[in-house]
Tab-separated table of C-alpha atoms in Angstrom:
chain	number	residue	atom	x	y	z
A	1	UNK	CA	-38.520	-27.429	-17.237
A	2	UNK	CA	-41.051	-25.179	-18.246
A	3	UNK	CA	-44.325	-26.417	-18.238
A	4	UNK	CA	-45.172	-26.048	-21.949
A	5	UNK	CA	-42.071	-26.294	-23.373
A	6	UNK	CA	-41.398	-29.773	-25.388
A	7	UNK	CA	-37.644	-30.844	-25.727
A	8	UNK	CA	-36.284	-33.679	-27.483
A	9	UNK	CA	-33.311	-34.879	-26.772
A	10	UNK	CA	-31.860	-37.311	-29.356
A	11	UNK	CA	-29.555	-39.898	-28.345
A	12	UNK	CA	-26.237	-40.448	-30.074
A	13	UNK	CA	-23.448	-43.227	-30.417
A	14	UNK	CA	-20.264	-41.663	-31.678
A	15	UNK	CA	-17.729	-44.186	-32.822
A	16	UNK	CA	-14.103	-43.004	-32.471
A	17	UNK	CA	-11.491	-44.485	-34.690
A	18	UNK	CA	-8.285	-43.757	-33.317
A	19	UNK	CA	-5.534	-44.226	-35.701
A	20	UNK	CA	-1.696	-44.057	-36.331
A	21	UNK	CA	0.283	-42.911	-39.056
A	22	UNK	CA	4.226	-43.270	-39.372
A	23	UNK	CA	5.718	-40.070	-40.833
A	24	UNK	CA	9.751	-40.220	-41.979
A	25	UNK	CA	11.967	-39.188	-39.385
A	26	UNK	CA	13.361	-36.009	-40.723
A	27	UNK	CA	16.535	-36.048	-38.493
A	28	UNK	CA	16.119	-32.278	-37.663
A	29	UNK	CA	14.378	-30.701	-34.701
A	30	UNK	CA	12.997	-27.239	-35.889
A	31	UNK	CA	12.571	-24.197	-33.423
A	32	UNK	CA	12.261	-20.798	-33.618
A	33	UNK	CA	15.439	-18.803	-33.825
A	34	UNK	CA	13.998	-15.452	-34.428
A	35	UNK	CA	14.201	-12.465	-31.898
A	36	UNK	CA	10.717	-10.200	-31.986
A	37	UNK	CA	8.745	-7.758	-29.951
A	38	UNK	CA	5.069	-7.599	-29.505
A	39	UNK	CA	1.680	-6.376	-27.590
A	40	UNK	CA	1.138	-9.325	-25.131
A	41	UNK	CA	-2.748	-8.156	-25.717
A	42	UNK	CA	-2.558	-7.985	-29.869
A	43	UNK	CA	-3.950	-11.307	-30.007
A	44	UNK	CA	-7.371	-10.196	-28.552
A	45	UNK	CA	-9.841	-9.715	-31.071
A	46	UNK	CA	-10.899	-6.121	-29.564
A	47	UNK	CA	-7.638	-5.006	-28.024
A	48	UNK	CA	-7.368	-4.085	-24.400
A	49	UNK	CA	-10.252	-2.546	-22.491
A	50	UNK	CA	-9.719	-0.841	-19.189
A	51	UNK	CA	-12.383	0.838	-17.183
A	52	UNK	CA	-11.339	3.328	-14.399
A	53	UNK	CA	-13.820	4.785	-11.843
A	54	UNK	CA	-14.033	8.152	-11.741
A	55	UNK	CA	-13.864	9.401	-8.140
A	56	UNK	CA	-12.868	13.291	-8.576
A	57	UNK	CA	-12.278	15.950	-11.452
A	58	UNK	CA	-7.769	15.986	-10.997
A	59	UNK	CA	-8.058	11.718	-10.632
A	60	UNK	CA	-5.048	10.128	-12.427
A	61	UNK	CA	-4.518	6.126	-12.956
A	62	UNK	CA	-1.796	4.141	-14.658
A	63	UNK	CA	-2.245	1.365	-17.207
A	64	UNK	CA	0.820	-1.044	-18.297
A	65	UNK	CA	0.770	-2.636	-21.482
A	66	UNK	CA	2.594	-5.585	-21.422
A	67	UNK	CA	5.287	-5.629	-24.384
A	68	UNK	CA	6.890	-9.351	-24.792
A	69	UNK	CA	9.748	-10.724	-26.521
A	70	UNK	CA	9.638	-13.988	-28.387
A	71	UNK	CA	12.469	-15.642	-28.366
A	72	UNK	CA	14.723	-18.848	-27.624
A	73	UNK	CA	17.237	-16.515	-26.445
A	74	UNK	CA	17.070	-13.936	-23.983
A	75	UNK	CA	20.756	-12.636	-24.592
A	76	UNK	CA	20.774	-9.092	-25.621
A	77	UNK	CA	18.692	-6.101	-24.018
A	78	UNK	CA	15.956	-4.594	-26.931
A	79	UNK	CA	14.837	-1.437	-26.668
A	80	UNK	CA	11.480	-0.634	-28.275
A	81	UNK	CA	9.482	1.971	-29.680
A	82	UNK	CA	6.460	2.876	-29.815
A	83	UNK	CA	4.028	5.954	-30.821
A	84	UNK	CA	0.208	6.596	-30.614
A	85	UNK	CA	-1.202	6.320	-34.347
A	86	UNK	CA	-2.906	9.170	-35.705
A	87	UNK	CA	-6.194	7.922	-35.781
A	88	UNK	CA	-6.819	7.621	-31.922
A	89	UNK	CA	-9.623	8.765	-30.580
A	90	UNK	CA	-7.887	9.180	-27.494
A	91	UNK	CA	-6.232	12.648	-27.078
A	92	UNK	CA	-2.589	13.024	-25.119
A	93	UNK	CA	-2.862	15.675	-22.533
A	94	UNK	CA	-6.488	15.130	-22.759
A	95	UNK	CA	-7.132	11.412	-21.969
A	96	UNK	CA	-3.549	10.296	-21.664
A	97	UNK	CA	-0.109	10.872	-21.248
A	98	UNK	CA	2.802	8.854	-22.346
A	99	UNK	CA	5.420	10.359	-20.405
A	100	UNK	CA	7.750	7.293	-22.177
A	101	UNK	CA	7.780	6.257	-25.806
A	102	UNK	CA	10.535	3.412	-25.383
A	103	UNK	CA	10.645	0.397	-22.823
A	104	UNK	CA	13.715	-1.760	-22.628
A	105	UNK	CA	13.357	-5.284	-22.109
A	106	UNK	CA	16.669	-6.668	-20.285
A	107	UNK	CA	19.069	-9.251	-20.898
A	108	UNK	CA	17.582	-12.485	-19.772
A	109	UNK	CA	14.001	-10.848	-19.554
A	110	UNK	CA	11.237	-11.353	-21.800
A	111	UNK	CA	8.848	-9.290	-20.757
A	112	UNK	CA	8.466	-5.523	-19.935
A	113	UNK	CA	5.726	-3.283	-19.517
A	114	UNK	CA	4.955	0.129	-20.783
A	115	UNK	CA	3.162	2.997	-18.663
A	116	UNK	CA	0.438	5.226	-19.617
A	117	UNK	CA	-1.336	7.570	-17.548
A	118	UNK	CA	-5.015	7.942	-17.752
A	119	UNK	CA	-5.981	11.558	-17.248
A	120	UNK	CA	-9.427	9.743	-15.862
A	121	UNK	CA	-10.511	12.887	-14.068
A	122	UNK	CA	-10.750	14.375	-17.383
A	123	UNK	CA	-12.438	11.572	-18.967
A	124	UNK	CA	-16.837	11.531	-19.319
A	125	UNK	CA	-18.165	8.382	-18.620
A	126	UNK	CA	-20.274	9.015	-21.897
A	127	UNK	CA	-16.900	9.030	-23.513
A	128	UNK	CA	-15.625	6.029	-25.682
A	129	UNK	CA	-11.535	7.139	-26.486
A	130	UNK	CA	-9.714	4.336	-27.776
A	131	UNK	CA	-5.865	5.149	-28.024
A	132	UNK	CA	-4.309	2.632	-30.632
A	133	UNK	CA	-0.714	1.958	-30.078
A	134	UNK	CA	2.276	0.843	-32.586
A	135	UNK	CA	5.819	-0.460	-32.531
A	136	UNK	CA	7.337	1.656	-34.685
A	137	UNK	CA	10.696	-0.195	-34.318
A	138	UNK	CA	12.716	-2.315	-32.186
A	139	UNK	CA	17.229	-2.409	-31.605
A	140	UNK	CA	18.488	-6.163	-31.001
A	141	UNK	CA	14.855	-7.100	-32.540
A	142	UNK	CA	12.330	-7.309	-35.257
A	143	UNK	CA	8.858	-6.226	-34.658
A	144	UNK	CA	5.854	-8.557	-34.934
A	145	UNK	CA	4.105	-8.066	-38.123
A	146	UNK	CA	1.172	-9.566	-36.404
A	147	UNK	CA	1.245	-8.213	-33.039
A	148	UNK	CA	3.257	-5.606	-33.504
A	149	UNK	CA	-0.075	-2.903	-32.813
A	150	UNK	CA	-2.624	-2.491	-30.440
A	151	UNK	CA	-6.128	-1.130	-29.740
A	152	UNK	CA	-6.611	0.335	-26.109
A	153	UNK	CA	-9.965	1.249	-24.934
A	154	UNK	CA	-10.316	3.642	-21.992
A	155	UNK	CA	-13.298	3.430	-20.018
A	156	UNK	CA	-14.545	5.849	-17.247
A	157	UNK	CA	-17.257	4.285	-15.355
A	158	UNK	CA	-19.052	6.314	-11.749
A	159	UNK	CA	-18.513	4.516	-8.994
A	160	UNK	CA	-20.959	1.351	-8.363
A	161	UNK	CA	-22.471	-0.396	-5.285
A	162	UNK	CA	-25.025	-2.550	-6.383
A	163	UNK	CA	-23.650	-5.850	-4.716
A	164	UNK	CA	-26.217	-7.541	-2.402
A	165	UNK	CA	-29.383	-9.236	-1.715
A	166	UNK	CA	-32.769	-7.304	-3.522
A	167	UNK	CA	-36.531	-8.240	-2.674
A	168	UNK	CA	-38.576	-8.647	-6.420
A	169	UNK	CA	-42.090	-6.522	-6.860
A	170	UNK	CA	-43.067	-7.388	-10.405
A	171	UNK	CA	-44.872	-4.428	-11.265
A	172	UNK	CA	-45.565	-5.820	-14.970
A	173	UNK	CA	-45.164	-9.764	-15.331
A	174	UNK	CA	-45.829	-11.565	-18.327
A	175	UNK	CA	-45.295	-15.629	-19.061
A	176	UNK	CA	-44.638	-16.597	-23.149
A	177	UNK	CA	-46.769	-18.060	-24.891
A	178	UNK	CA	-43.598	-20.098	-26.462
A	179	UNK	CA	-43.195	-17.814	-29.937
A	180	UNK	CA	-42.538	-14.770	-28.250
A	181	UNK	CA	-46.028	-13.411	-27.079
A	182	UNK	CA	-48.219	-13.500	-24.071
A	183	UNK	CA	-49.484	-16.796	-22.724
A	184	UNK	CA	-50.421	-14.631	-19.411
A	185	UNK	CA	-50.252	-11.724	-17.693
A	186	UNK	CA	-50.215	-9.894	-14.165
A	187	UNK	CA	-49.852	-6.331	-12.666
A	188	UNK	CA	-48.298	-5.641	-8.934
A	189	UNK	CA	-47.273	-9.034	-8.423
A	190	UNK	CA	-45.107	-10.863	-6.049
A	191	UNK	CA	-43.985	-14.364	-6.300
A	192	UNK	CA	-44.112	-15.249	-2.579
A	193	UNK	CA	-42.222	-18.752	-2.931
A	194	UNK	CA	-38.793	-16.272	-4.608
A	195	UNK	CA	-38.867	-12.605	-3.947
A	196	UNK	CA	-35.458	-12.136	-3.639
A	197	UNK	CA	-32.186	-11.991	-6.139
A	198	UNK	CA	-28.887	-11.001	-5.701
A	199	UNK	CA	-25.797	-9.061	-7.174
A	200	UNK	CA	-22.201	-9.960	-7.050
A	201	UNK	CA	-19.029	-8.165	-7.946
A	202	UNK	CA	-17.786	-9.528	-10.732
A	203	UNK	CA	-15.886	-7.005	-11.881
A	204	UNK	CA	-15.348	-3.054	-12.217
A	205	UNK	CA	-19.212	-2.108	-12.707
A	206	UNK	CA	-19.972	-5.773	-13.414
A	207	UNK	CA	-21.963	-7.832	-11.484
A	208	UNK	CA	-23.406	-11.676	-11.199
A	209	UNK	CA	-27.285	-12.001	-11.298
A	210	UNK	CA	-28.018	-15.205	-9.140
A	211	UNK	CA	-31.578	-15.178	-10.764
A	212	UNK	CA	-32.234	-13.246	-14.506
A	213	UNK	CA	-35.747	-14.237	-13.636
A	214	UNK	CA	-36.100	-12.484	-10.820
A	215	UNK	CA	-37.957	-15.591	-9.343
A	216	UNK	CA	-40.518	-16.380	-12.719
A	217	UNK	CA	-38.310	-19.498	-13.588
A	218	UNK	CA	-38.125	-21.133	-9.888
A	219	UNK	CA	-41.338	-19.545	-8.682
A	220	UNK	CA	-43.925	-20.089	-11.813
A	221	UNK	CA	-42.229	-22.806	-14.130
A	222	UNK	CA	-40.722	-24.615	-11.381
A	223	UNK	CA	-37.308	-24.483	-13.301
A	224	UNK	CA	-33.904	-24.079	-11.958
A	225	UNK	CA	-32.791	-20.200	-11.588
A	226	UNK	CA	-31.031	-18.751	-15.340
A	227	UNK	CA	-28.082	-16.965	-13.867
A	228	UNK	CA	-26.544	-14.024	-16.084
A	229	UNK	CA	-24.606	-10.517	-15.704
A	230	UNK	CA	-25.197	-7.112	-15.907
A	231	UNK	CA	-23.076	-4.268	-16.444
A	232	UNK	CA	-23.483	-0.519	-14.438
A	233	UNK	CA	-22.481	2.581	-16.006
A	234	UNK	CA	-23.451	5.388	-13.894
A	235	UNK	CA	-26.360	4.317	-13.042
A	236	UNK	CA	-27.736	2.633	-16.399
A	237	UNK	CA	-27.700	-1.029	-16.542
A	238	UNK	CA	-27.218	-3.291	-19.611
A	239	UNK	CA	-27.059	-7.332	-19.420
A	240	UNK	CA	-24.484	-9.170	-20.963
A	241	UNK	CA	-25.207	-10.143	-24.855
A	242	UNK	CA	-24.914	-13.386	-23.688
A	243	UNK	CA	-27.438	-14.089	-21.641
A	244	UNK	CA	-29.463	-16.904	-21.996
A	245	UNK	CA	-31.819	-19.773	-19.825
A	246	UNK	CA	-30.678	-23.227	-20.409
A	247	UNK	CA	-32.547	-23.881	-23.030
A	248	UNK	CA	-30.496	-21.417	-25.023
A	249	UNK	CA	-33.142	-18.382	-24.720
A	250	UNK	CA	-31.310	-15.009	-24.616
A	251	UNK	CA	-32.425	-12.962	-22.337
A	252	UNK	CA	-32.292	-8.772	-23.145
A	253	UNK	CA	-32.039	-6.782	-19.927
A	254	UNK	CA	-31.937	-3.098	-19.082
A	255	UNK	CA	-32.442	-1.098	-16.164
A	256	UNK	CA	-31.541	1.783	-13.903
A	257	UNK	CA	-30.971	3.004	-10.506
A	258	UNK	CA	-33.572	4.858	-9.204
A	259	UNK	CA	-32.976	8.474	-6.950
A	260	UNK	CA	-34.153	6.486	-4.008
A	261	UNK	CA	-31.544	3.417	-4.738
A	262	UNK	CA	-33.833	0.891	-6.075
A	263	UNK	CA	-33.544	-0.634	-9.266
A	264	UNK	CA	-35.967	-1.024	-12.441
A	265	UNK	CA	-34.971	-3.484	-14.721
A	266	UNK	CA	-36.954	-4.379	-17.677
A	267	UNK	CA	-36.268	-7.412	-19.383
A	268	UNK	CA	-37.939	-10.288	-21.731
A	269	UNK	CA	-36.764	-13.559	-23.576
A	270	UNK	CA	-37.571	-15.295	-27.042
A	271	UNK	CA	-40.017	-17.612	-25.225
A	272	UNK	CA	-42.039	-14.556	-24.458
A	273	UNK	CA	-41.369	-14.295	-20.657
A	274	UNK	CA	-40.254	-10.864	-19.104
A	275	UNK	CA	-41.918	-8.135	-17.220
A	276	UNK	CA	-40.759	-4.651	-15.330
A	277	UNK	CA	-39.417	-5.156	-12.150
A	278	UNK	CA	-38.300	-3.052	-9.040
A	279	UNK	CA	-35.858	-4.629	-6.987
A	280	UNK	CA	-35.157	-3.240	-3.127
A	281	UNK	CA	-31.885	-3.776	-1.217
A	282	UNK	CA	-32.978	-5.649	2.321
């Protein structure tokens, strides 16, 4: 724990009452009979994101979205439709193509996918196109009136390599005070007992940090290391929103990669610890 940090931890006997009611046997078993279509990926409260990295200017990737049927019966094939709504951001022949604008889902299948090609070569990284997709009918089916559209972000990220072990050299370090401000300070630092941190992949541009301390926590409080993630978009970093210590303090975290391949990262917490740091791949 941190040194001047005071946690109470309160103790507490939950009583569970399990109990058993009798309801009237109804006599009927009750399923679904209906026959819809939807966007497997509808149910996500932002849609579908995809990231692509951008390798050359004529690059082209494909994305399926996953259409499903719901249904006690697979009997009958369905073919469905579907169009781009008017208010994408995404432009076809610009940042898409949908070379296909009905999928048929096969007797005795549920599930079918539906292919889009990402122009990504065309595609900034500093651009945010969203292409939002609808099922604008359905033959042997009805469409989902829940799930029946979808949201698909299409992100271009540069290529990343930040994976591996870095040596810490704090060249601002400050400890909190416990309210947010300075309790003390240091310039040019090292902490010799944990000078190093890692990266790992955790995904396209995303990475693990094994240490969001960069050694302060085990070094100077003699805690355990607060592990987080961080997220590289050509060469700007930005840690997850929901980083936090095990206390609950959220950490904010940015950063870039230097011209010479090291890393500055500035980053602070509510308890008033943070610093700038430059970390060196050994």
């Amino acid at each position: 724990m941190k040194s001047n940090k005071i946690y109470i931890f309160l103790a507490m006997l939950v009583a569970t009452l399990t109990t058993t009611a009798c309801f009237d046997d109804q006599g009927v078993d009750t399923f679904y009979n209906g026959n819809q279509v939807e966007f497997n990926a509808a149910n996500l409260p932002n849609g579908l994101t995809q990231s692509f990295v951008r390798l050359n200017p004529t690059q082209t990737d494909m994305l399926n979205v996953q259409i499903n049927r719901v249904s006690t019966s697979g009997t009958g094939a369905i073919t469905v439709n579907i169009e781009a709504d008017p208010t994408s951001t995404a432009v076809e022949g610009v940042h898409y193509r949908l070379d296909s604008k009905s999928i048929t889902i096969g007797s005795g299948e549920f599930v079918s996918t539906l292919p889009i090609t990402v122009l990504t070569g065309n595609i900034d990284p500093s651009e945010t196109p969203d292409l939002l997709l609808n099922i604008t009918s359905a033959t042997g089916a009805e469409v989902s009136s829940n799930y029946g559209s979808l949201k698909v972000a299409i992100r271009v990220i540069c290529p990343s390599d930040l994976a591996g072990t870095y040596s810490v050299f704090w060249e601002e370090l400050q400890l909190g005070d416990g309210s947010g401000g300075a309790d003390q300070t240091a310039t040019d630092f090292v902490i010799a007992s944990d000078n190093t941190m890692s990266f790992a992949v955790a995904g396209t541009g995303l990475y693990n940090m094994d240490d969001m301390s960069f050694g302060m926590y085990p070094g100077l409080y003699g805690d355990s290391k607060p592990t987080g993630s961080i997220r590289d978009n050509c060469d700007v970093l930005t840690g997850a929103a929901s980083n936090a210590d095990r206390f609950g303090d959220p950490f904010t975290i940015s950063g870039v990669v230097n011209d010479d391949g090291t890393i500055t990262i500035i980053w602070s917490n509510t308890w008033g610890d943070g610093g700038t740091v430059v970390l060196t791949k050994v």
